[in-house]
PDB file of C-alpha atoms in Angstrom:
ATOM      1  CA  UNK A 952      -8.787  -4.286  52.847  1.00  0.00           C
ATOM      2  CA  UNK A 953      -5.265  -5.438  51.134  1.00  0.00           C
ATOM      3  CA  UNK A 954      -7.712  -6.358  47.955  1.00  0.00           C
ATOM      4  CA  UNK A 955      -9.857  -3.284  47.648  1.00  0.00           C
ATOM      5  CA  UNK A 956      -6.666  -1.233  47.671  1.00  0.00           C
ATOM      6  CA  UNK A 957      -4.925  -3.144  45.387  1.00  0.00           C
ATOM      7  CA  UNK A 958      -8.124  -2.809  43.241  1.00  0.00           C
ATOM      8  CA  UNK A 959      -8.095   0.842  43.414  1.00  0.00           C
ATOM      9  CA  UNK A 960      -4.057   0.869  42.628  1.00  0.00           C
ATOM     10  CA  UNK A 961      -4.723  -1.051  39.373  1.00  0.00           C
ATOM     11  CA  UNK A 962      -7.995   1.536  38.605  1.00  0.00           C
ATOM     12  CA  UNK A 963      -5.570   4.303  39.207  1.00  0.00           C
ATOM     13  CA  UNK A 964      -2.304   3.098  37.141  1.00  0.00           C
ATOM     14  CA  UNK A 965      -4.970   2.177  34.093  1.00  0.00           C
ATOM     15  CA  UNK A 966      -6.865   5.950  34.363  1.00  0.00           C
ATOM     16  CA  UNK A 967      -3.900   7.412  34.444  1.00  0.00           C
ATOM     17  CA  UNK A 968      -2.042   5.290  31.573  1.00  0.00           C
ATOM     18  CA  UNK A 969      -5.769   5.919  29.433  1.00  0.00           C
ATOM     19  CA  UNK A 970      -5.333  10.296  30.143  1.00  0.00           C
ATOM     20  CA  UNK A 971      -1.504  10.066  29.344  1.00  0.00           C
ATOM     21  CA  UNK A 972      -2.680   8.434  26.013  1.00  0.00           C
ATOM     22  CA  UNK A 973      -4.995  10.262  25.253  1.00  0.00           C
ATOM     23  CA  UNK A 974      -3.304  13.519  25.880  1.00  0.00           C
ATOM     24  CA  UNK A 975      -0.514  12.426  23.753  1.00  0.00           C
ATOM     25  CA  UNK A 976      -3.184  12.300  20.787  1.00  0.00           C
ATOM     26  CA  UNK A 977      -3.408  15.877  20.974  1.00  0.00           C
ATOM     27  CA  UNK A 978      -2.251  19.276  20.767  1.00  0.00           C
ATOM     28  CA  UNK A 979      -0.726  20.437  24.626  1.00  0.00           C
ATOM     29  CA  UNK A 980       0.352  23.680  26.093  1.00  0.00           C
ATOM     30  CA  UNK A 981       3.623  23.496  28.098  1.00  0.00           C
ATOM     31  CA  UNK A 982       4.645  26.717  29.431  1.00  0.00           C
ATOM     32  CA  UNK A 983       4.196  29.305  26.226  1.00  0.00           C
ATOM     33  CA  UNK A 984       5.112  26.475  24.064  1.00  0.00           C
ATOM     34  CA  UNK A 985       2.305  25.081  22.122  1.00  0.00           C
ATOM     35  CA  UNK A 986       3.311  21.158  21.266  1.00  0.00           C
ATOM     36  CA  UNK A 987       1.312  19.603  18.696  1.00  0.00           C
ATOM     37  CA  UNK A 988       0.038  15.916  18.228  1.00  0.00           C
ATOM     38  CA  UNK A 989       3.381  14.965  16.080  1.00  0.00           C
ATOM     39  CA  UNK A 990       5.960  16.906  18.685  1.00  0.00           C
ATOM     40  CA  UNK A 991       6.018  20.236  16.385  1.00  0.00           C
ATOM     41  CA  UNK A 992       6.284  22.991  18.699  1.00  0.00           C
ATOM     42  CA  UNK A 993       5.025  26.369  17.984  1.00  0.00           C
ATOM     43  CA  UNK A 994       5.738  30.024  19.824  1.00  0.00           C
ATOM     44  CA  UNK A 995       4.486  33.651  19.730  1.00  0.00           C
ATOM     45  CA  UNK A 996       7.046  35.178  17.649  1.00  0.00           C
ATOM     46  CA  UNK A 997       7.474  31.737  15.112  1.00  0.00           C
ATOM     47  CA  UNK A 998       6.915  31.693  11.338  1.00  0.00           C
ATOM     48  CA  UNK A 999       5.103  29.603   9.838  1.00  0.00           C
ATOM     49  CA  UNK A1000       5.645  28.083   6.277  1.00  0.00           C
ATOM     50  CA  UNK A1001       2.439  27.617   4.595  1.00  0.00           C
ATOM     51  CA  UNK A1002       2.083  24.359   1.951  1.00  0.00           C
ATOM     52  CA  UNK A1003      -0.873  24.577  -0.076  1.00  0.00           C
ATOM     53  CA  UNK A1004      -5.115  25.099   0.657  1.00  0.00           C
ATOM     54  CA  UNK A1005      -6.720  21.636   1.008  1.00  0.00           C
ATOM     55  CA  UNK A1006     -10.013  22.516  -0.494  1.00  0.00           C
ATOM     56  CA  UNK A1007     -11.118  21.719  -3.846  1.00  0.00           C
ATOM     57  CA  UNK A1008     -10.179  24.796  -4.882  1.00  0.00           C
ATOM     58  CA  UNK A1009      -7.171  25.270  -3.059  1.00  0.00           C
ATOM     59  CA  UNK A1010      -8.079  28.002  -0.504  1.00  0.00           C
ATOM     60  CA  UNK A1011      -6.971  26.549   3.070  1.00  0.00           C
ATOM     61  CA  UNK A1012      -9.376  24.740   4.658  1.00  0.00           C
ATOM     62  CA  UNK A1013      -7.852  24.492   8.542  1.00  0.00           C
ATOM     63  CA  UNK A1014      -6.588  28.022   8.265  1.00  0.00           C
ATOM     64  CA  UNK A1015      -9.426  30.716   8.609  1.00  0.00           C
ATOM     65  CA  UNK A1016     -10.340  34.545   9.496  1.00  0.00           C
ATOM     66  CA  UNK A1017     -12.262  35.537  12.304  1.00  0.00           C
ATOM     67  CA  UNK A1018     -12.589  31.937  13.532  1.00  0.00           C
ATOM     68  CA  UNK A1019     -15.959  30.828  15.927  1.00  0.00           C
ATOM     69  CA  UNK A1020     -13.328  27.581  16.599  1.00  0.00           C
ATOM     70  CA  UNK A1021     -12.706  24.625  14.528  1.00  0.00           C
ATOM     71  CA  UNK A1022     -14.342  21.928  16.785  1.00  0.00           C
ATOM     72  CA  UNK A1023     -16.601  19.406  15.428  1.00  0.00           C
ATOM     73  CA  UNK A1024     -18.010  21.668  12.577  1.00  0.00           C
ATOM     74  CA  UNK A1025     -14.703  21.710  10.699  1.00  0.00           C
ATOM     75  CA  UNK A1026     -14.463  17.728  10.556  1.00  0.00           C
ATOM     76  CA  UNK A1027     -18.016  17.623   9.601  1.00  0.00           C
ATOM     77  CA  UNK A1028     -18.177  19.054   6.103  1.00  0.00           C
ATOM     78  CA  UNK A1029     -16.188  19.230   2.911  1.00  0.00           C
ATOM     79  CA  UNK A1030     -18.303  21.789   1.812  1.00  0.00           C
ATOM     80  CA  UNK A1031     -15.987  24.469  -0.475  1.00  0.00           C
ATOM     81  CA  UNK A1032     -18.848  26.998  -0.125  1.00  0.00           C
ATOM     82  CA  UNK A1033     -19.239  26.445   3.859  1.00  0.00           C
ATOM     83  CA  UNK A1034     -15.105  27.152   4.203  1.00  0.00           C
ATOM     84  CA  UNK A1035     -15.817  30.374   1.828  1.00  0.00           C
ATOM     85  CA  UNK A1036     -18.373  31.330   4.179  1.00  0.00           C
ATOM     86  CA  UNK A1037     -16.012  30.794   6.688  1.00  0.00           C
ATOM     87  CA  UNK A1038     -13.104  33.314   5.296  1.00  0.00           C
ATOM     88  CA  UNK A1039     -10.643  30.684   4.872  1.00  0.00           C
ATOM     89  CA  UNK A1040      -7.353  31.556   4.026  1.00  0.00           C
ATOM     90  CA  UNK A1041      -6.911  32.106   0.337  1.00  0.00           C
ATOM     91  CA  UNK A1042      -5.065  29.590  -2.467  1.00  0.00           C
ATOM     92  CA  UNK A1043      -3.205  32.530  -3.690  1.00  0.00           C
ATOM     93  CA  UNK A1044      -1.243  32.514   0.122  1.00  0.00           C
ATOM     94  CA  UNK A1045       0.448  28.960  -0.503  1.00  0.00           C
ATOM     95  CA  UNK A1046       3.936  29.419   0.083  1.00  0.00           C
ATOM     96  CA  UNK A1047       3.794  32.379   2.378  1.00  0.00           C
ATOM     97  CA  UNK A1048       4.974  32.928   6.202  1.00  0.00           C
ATOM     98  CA  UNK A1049       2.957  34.403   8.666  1.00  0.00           C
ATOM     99  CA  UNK A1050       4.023  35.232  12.392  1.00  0.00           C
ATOM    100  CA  UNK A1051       2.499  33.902  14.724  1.00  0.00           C
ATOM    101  CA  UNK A1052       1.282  36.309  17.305  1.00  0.00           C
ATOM    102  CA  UNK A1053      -0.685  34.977  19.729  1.00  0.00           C
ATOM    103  CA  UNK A1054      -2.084  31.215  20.925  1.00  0.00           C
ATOM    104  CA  UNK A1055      -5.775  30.928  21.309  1.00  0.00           C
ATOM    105  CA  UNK A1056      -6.994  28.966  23.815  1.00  0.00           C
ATOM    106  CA  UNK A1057     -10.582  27.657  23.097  1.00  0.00           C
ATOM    107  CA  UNK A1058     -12.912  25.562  26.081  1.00  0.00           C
ATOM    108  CA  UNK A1059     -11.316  24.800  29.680  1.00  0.00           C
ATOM    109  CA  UNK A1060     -10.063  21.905  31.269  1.00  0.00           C
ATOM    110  CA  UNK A1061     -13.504  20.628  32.327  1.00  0.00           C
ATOM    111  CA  UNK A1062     -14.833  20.337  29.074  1.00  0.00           C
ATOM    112  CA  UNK A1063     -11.529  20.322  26.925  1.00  0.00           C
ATOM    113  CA  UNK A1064      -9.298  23.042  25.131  1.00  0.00           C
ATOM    114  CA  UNK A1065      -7.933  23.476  21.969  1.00  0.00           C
ATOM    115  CA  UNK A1066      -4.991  25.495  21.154  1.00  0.00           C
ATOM    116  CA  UNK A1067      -5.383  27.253  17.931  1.00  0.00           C
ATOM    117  CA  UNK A1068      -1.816  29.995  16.792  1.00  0.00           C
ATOM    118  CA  UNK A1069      -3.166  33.123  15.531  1.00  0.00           C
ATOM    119  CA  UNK A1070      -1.175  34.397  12.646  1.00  0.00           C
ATOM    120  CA  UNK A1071      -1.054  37.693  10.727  1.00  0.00           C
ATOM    121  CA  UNK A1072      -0.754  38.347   6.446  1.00  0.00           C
ATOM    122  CA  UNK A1073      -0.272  42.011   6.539  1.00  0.00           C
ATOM    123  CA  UNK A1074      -2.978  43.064   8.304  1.00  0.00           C
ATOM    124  CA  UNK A1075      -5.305  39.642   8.165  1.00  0.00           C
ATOM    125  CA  UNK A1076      -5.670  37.406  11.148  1.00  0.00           C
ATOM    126  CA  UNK A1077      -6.314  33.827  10.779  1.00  0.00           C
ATOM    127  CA  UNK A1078      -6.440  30.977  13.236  1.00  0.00           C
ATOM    128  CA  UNK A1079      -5.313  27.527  12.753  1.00  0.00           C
ATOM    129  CA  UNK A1080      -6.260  23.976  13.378  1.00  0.00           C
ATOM    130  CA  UNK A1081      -3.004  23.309  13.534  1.00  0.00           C
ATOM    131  CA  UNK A1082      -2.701  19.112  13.714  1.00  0.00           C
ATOM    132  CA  UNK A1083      -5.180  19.008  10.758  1.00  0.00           C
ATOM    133  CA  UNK A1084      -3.539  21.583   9.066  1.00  0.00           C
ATOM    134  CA  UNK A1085      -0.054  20.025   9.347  1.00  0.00           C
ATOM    135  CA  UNK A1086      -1.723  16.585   8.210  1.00  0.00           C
ATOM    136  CA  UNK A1087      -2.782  18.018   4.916  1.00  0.00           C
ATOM    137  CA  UNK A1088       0.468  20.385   4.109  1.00  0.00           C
ATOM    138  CA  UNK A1089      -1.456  23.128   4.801  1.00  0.00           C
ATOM    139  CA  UNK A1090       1.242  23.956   7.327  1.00  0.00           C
ATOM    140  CA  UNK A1091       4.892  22.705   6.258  1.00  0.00           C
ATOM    141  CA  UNK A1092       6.801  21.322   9.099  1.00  0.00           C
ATOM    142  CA  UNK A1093       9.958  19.376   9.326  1.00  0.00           C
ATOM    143  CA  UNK A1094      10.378  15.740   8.055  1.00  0.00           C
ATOM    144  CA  UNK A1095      10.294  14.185  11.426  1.00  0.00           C
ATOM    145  CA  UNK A1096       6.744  16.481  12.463  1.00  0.00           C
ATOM    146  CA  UNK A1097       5.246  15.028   9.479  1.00  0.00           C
ATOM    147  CA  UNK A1098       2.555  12.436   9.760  1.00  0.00           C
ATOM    148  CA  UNK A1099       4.016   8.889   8.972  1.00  0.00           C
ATOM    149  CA  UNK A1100       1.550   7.173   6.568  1.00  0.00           C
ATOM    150  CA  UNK A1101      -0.110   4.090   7.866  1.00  0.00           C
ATOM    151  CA  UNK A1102       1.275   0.742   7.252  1.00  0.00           C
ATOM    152  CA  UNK A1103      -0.045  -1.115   3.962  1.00  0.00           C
ATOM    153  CA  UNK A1104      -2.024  -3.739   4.925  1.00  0.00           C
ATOM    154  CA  UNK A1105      -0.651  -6.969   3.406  1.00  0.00           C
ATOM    155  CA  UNK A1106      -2.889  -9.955   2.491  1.00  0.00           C
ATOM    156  CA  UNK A1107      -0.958 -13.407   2.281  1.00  0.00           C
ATOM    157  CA  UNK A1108      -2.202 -15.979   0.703  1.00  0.00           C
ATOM    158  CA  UNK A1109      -1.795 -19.122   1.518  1.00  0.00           C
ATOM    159  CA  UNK A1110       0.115 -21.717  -1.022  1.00  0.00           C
ATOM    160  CA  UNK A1111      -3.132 -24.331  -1.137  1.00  0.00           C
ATOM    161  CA  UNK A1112      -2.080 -27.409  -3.489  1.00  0.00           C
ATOM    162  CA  UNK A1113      -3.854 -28.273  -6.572  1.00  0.00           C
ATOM    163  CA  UNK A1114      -4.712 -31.645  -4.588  1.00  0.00           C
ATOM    164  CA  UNK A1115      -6.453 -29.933  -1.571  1.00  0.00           C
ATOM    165  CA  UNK A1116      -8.648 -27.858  -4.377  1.00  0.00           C
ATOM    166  CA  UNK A1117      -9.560 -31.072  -6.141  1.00  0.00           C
ATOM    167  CA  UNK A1118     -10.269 -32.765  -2.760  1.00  0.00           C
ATOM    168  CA  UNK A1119     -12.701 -30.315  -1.990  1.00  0.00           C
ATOM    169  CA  UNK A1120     -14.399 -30.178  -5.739  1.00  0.00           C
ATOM    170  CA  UNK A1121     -14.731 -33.800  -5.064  1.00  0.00           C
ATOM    171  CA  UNK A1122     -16.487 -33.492  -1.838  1.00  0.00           C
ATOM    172  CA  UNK A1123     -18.791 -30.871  -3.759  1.00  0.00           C
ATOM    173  CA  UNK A1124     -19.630 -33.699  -5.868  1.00  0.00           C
ATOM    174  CA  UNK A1125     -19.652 -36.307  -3.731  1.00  0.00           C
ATOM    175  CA  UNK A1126     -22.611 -34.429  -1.635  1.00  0.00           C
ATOM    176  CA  UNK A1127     -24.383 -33.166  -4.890  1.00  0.00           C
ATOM    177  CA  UNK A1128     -23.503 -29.271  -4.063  1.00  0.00           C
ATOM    178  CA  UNK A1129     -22.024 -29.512  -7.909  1.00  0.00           C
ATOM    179  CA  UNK A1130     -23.471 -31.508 -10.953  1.00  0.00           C
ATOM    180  CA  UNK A1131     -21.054 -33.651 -12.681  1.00  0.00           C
ATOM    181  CA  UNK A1132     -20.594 -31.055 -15.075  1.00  0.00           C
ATOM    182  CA  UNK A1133     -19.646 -27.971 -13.026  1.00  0.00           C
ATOM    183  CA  UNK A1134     -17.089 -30.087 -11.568  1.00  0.00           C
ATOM    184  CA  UNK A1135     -15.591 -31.048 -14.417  1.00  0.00           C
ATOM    185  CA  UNK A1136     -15.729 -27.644 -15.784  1.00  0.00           C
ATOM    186  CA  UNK A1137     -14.305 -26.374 -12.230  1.00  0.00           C
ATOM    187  CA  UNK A1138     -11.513 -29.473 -12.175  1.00  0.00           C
ATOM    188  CA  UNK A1139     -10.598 -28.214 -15.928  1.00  0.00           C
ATOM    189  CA  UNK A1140     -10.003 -24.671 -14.576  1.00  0.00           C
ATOM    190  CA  UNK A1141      -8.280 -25.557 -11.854  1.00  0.00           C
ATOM    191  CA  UNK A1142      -5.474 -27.803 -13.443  1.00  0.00           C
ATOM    192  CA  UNK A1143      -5.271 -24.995 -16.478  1.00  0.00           C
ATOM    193  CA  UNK A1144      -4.321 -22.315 -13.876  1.00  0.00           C
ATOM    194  CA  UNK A1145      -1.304 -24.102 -12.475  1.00  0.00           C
TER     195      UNK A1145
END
């Protein structure tokens, strides 16, 4: 009995570690406070400073009027005439505030929500996928909001000696992989490099 529950203590602590993670690699509602992936927080009332349009063209591609929801279909296409179909926010708005006036709250809990500010231009409405927008600069948010760009990946190469090279030209030779002639011309290339 002692094993099964410690079994189902482990289960728990590793679900629960797995939904905390994954929650934290999204945009969250706390209270009337809408917290995106990077910490930004957002309220009714907010401005918001708009960078520039993402698309081709430069209209906005994560910013849009009269919205169905982002979902899937906005990471799905690139397509300049699909966001024009789509009423995104024009290029000629870069630079701009809008309020925000209201939080849109898009699935349920079951399925999964998204949280999506609405903001108004005068009298234009647009909703925003706000984490992709701020990952782009189509939203402009403090320094420490900003995404951090991923670490450059660093090849080392390893100091290998003239010697071990000609050791293993040799063996080439020695087990007729290489004519006499490659490995001379592969020895010759190999001591003029150093």
């Amino acid at each position: 009995m002692k094993k099964i529950l410690s079994y189902l203590s482990i289960i728990l602590i590793f679900t629960n570690a797995f939904s905390q993670e994954k929650d934290a690699a999204r945009s969250r509602m706390v209270g009337d406070t809408l917290i995106t992936r990077s910490g930004f927080k957002i309220n009714v009332g907010q401005d918001i400073n708009l960078g520039t349009g993402s698309t081709p063209d430069g209209d906005f591609k994560f910013i849009r009027r009269n919205s169905t929801g982002f979902g899937t279909i906005m990471t799905m296409t690139d397509s300049n005439s699909y966001n024009k179909s789509q009423f995104s926010l024009p290029r000629n708005m870069a630079g701009h505030k809008g309020k925000v006036v209201k939080i849109v709250v898009r699935g349920n809990q079951r399925i999964g929500q998204t949280f999506e500010p609405l903001i108004t231009f005068g009298s234009g409405r647009y909703e925003i996928d706000v984490d992709n927008a701020i990952a782009v600069g189509e939203i402009i948010v403090p320094e420490e909001f900003r995404p951090k760009p991923k670490a450059a990946i660093v090849e080392l190469k390893q100091n290998i000696s003239i010697a071990d090279e000609l050791t293993k030209l040799k063996k080439l030779l020695d087990d007729d992989i290489l004519t006499k002639e490659e490995y001379e011309i592969q020895k010759k290339k190999l001591l003029q490099s150093n």
